[in-house]
PDB file of C-alpha atoms in Angstrom:
ATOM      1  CA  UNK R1284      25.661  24.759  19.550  1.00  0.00           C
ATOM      2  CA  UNK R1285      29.372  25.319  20.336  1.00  0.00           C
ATOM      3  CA  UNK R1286      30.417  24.029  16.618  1.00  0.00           C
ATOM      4  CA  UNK R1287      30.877  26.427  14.284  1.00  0.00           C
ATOM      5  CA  UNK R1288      32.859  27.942  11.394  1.00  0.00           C
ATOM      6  CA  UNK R1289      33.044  27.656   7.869  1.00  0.00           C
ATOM      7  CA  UNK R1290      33.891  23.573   8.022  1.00  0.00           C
ATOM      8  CA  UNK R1291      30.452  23.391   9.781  1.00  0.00           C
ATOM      9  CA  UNK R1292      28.390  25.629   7.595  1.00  0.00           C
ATOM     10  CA  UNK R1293      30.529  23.802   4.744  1.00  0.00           C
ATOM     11  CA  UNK R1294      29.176  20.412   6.255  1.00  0.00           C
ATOM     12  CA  UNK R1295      25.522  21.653   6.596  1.00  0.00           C
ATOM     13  CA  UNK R1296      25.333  22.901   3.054  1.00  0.00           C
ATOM     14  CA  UNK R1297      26.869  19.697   1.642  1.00  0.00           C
ATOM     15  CA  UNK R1298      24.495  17.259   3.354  1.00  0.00           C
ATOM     16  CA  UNK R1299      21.273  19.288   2.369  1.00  0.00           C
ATOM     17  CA  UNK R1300      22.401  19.499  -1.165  1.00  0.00           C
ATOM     18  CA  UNK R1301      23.239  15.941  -1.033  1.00  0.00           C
ATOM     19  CA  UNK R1302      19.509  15.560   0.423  1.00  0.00           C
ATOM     20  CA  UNK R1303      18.323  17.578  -2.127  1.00  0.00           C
ATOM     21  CA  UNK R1304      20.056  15.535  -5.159  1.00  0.00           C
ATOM     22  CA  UNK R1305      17.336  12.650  -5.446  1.00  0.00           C
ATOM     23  CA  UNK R1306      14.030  14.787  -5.277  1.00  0.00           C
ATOM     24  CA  UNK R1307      15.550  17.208  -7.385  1.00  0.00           C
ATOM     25  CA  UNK R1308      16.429  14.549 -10.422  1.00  0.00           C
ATOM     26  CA  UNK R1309      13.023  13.033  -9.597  1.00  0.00           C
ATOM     27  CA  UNK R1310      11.243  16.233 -10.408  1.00  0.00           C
ATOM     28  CA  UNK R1311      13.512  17.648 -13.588  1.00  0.00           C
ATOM     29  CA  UNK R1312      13.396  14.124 -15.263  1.00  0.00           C
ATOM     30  CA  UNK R1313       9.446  13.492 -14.167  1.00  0.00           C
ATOM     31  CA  UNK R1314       8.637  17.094 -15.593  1.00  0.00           C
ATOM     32  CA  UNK R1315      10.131  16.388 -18.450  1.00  0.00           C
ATOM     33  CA  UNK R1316       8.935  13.180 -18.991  1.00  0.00           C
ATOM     34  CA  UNK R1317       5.160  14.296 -18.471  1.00  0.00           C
ATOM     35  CA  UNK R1318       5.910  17.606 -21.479  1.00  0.00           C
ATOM     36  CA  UNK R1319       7.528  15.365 -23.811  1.00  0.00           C
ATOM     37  CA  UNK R1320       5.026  12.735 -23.418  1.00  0.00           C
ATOM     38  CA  UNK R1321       2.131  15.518 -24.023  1.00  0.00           C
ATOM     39  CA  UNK R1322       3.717  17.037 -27.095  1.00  0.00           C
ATOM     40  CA  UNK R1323       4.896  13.888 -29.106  1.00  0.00           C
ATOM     41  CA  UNK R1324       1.432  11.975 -27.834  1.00  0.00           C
ATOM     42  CA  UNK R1325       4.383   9.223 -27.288  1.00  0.00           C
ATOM     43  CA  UNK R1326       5.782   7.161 -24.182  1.00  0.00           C
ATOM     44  CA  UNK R1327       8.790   5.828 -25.959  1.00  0.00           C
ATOM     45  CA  UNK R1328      10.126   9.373 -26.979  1.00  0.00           C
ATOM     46  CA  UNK R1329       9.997  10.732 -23.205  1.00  0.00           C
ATOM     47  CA  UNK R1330      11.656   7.296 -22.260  1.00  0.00           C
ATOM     48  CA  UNK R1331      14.583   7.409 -24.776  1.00  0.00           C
ATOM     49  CA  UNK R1332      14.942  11.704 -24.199  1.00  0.00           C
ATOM     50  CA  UNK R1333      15.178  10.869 -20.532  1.00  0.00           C
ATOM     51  CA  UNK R1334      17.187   7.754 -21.183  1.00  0.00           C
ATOM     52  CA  UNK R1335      19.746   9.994 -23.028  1.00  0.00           C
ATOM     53  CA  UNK R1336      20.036  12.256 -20.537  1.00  0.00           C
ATOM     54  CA  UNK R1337      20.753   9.774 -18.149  1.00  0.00           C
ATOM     55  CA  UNK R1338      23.585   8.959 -19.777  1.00  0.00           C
ATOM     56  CA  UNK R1339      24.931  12.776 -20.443  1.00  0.00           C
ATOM     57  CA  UNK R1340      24.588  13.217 -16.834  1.00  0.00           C
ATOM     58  CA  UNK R1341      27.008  10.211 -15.707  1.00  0.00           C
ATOM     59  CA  UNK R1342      29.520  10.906 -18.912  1.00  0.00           C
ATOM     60  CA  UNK R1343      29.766  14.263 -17.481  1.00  0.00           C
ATOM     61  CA  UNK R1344      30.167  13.141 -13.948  1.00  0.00           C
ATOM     62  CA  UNK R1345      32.575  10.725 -14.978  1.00  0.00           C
ATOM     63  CA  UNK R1346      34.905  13.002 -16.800  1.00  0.00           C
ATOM     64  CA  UNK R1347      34.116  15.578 -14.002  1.00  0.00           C
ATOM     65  CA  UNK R1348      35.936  13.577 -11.394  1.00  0.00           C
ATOM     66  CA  UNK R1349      38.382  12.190 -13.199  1.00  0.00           C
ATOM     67  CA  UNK R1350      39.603  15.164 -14.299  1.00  0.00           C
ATOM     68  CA  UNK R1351      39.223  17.374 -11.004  1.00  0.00           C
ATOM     69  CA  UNK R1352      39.488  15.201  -8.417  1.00  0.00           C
ATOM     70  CA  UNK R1353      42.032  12.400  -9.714  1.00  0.00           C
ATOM     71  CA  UNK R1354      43.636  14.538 -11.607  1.00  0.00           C
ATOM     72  CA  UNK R1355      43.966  13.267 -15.260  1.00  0.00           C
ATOM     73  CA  UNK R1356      44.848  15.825 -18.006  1.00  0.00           C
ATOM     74  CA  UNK R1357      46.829  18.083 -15.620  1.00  0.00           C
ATOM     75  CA  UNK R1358      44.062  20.495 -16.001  1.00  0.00           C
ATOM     76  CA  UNK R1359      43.955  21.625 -12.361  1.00  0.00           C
ATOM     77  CA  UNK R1360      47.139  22.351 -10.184  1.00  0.00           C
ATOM     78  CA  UNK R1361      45.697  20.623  -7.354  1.00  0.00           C
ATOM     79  CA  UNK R1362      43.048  17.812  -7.636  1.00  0.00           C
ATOM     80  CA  UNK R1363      40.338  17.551  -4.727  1.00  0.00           C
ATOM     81  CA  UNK R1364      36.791  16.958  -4.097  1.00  0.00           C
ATOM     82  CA  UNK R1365      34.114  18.140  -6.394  1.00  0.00           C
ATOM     83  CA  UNK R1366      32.038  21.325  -4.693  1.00  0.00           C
ATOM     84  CA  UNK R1367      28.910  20.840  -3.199  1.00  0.00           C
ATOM     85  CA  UNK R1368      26.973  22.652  -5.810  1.00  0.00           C
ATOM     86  CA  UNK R1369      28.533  22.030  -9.350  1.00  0.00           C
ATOM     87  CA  UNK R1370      26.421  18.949  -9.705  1.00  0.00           C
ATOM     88  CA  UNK R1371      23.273  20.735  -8.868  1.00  0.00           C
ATOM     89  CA  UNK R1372      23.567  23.423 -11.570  1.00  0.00           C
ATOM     90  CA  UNK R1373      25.343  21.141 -13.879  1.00  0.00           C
ATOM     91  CA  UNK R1374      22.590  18.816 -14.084  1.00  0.00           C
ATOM     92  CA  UNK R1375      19.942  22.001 -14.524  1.00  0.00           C
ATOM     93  CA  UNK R1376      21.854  23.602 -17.345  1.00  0.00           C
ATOM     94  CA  UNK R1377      22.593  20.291 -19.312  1.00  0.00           C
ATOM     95  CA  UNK R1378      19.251  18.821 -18.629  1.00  0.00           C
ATOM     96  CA  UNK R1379      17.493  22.445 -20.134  1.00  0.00           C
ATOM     97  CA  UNK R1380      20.033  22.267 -23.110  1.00  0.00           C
ATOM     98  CA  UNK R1381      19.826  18.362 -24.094  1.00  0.00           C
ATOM     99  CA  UNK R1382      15.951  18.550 -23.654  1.00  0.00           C
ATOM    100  CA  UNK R1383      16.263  21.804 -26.377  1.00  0.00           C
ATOM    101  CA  UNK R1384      18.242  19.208 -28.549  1.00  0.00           C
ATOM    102  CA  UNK R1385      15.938  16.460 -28.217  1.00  0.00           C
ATOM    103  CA  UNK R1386      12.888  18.689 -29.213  1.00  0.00           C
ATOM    104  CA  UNK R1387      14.711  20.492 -32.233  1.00  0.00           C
ATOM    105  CA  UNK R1388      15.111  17.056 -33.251  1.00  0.00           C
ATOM    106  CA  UNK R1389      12.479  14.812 -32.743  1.00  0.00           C
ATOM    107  CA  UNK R1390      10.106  17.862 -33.554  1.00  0.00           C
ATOM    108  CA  UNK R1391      11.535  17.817 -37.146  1.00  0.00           C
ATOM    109  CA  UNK R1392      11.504  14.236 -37.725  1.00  0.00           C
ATOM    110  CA  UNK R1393       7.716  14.598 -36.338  1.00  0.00           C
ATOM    111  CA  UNK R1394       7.157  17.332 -38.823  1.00  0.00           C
ATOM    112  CA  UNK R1395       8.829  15.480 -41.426  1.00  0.00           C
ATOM    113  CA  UNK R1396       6.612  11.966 -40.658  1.00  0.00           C
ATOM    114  CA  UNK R1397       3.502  14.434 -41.360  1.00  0.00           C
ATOM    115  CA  UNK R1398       4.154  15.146 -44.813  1.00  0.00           C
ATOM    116  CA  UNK R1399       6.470  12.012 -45.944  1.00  0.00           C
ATOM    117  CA  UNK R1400       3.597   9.123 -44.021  1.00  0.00           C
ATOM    118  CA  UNK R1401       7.458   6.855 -44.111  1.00  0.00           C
ATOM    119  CA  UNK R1402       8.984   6.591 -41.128  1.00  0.00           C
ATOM    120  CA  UNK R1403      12.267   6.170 -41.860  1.00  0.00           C
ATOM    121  CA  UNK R1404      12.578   9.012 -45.026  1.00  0.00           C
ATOM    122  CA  UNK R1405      11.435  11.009 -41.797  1.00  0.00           C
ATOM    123  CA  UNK R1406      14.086  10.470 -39.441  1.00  0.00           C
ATOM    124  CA  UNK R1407      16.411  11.364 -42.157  1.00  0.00           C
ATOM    125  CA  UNK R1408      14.758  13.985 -43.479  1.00  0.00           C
ATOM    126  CA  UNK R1409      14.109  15.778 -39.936  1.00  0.00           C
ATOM    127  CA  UNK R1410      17.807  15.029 -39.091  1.00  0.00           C
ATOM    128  CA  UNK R1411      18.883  16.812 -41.537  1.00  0.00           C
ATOM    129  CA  UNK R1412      16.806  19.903 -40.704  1.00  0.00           C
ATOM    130  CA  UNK R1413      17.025  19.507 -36.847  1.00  0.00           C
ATOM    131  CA  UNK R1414      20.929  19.044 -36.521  1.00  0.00           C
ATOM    132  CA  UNK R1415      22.175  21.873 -38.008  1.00  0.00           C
ATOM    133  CA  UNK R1416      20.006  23.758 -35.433  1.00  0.00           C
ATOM    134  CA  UNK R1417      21.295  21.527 -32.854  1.00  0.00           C
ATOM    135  CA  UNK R1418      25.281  21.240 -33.817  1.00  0.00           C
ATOM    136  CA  UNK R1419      25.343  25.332 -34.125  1.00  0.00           C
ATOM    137  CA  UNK R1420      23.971  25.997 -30.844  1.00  0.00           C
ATOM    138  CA  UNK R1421      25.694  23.006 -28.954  1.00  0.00           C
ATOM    139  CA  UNK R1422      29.358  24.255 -30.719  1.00  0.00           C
ATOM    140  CA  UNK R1423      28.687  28.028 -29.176  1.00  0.00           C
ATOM    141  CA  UNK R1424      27.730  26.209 -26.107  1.00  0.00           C
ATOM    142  CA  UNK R1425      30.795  24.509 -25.518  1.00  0.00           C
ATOM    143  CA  UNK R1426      32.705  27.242 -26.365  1.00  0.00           C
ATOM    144  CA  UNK R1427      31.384  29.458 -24.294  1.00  0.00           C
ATOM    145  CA  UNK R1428      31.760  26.678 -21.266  1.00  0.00           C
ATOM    146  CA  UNK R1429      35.265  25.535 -22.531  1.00  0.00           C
ATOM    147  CA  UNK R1430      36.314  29.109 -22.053  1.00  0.00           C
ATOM    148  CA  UNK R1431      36.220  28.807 -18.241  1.00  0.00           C
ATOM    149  CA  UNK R1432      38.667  25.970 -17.969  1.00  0.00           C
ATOM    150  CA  UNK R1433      41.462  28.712 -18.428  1.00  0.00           C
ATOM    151  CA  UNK R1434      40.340  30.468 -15.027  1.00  0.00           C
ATOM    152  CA  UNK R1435      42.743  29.863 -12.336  1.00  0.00           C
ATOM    153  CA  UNK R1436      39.798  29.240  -9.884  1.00  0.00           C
ATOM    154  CA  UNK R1437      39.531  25.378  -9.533  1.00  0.00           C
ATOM    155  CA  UNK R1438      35.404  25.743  -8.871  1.00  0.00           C
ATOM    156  CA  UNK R1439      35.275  28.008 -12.338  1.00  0.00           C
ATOM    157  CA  UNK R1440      37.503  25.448 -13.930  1.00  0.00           C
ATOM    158  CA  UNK R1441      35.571  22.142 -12.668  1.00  0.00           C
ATOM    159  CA  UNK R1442      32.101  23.938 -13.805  1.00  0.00           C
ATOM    160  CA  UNK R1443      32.959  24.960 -17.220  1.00  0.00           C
ATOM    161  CA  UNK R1444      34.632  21.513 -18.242  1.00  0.00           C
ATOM    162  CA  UNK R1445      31.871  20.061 -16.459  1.00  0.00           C
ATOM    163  CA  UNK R1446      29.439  21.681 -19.051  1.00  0.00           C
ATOM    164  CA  UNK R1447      31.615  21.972 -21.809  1.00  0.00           C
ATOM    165  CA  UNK R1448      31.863  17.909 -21.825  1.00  0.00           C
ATOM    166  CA  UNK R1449      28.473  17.367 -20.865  1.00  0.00           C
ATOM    167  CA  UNK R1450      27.005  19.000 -23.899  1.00  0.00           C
ATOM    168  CA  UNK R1451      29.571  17.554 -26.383  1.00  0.00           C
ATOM    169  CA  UNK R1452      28.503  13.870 -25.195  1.00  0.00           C
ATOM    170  CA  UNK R1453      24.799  14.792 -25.587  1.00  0.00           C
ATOM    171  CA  UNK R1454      24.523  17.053 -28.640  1.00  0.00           C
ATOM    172  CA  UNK R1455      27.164  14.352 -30.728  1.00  0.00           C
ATOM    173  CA  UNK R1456      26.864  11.474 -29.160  1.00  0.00           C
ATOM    174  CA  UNK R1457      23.464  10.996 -27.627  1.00  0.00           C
ATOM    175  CA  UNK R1458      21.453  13.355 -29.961  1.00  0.00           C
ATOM    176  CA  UNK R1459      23.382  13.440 -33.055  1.00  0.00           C
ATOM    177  CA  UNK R1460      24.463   9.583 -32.843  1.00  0.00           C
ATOM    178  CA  UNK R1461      22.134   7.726 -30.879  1.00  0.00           C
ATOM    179  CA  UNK R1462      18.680   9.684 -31.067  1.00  0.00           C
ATOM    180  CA  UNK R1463      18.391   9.014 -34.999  1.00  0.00           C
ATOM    181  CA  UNK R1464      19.224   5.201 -34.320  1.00  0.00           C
ATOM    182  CA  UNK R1465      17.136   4.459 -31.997  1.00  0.00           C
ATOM    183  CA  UNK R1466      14.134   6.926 -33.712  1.00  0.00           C
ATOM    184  CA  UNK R1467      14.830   4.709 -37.055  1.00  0.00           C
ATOM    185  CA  UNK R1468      14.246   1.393 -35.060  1.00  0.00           C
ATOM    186  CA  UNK R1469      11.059   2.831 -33.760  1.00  0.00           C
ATOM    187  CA  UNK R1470       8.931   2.953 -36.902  1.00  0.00           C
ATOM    188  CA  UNK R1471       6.003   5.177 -37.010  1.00  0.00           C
TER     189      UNK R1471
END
């Protein structure tokens, strides 16, 4: 009762955030999981989609903290502890982007399986269509992210490169690179 003040509050809000962190992921990637699974009629898609994700999520936690908080790149004056909430809304906007990505793509190579009955001549086929889709929004994406790592507020700063990185690793890396791979190894 006699604590109090903004390291308190501070405190408070970090720990139920922190709480917060595992049910949250659990329901985002379950949700997911259970519409993917329902509109590809597939287990494997909603396992490599999620998967995928999984891996944006710690590239872009990874580059987060070693940019902001040990300082490489000289981006921020003064490197320190991530906020409380970045990863929260981080996570939300890259998980609602990449699983955009992931549908514009596998949709088309599902599309594309229809008509062609060859699984492979598919996954190229729907590539092609899918990633222009998926490269034109993800560039105006980053951009528009990338822009905030010129603010002088660290938290601005931390949350745009935060984003900006995060969607570059999943729209050409995980979706561009490693979505086709793995779709090609799958087979019908």
């Amino acid at each position: 009762i006699a604590v109090t003040g903004t390291t308190a509050i501070q405190i408070d809000i970090n720990q139920k955030l922190a709480d917060a962190m595992p049910v949250y992921l659990a329901v985002v990637v379950g949700l997911s999981f259970l519409i993917l699974m329902i509109a590809f009629r597939s287990v494997l898609i909603p396992i490599k989609a999620t998967l995928g994700f999984l891996l944006s999520v710690a590239a872009m936690f990874g580059a987060l903290v070693a940019v902001f908080q040990w300082g490489w790149l000289g981006i921020t004056d003064a490197p320190g502890p991530i906020v409380s909430f970045i990863p929260i809304i981080a996570i939300g906007i890259l998980f609602g982007l990449a699983m955009d990505y992931e549908f514009f793509l596998v949709s088309s190579m599902q599309e594309a399986y229809h008509t062609t009955k060859d699984a492979r001549r598919a996954v190229l086929r729907g590539f092609a269509l899918g990633s222009r889709v998926v490269v034109a929004a993800a560039l105006i994406m980053v951009s528009v992210f990338a822009g905030f790592i010129g603010n002088h507020d660290a938290t601005i700063q931390s949350m745009g490169f935060a984003l900006a990185i995060g969607i570059l690793i999943d729209a050409f890396v995980v979706r561009m690179l490693i979505v086709p791979v793995v779709m090609s190894y799958m087979g019908k």
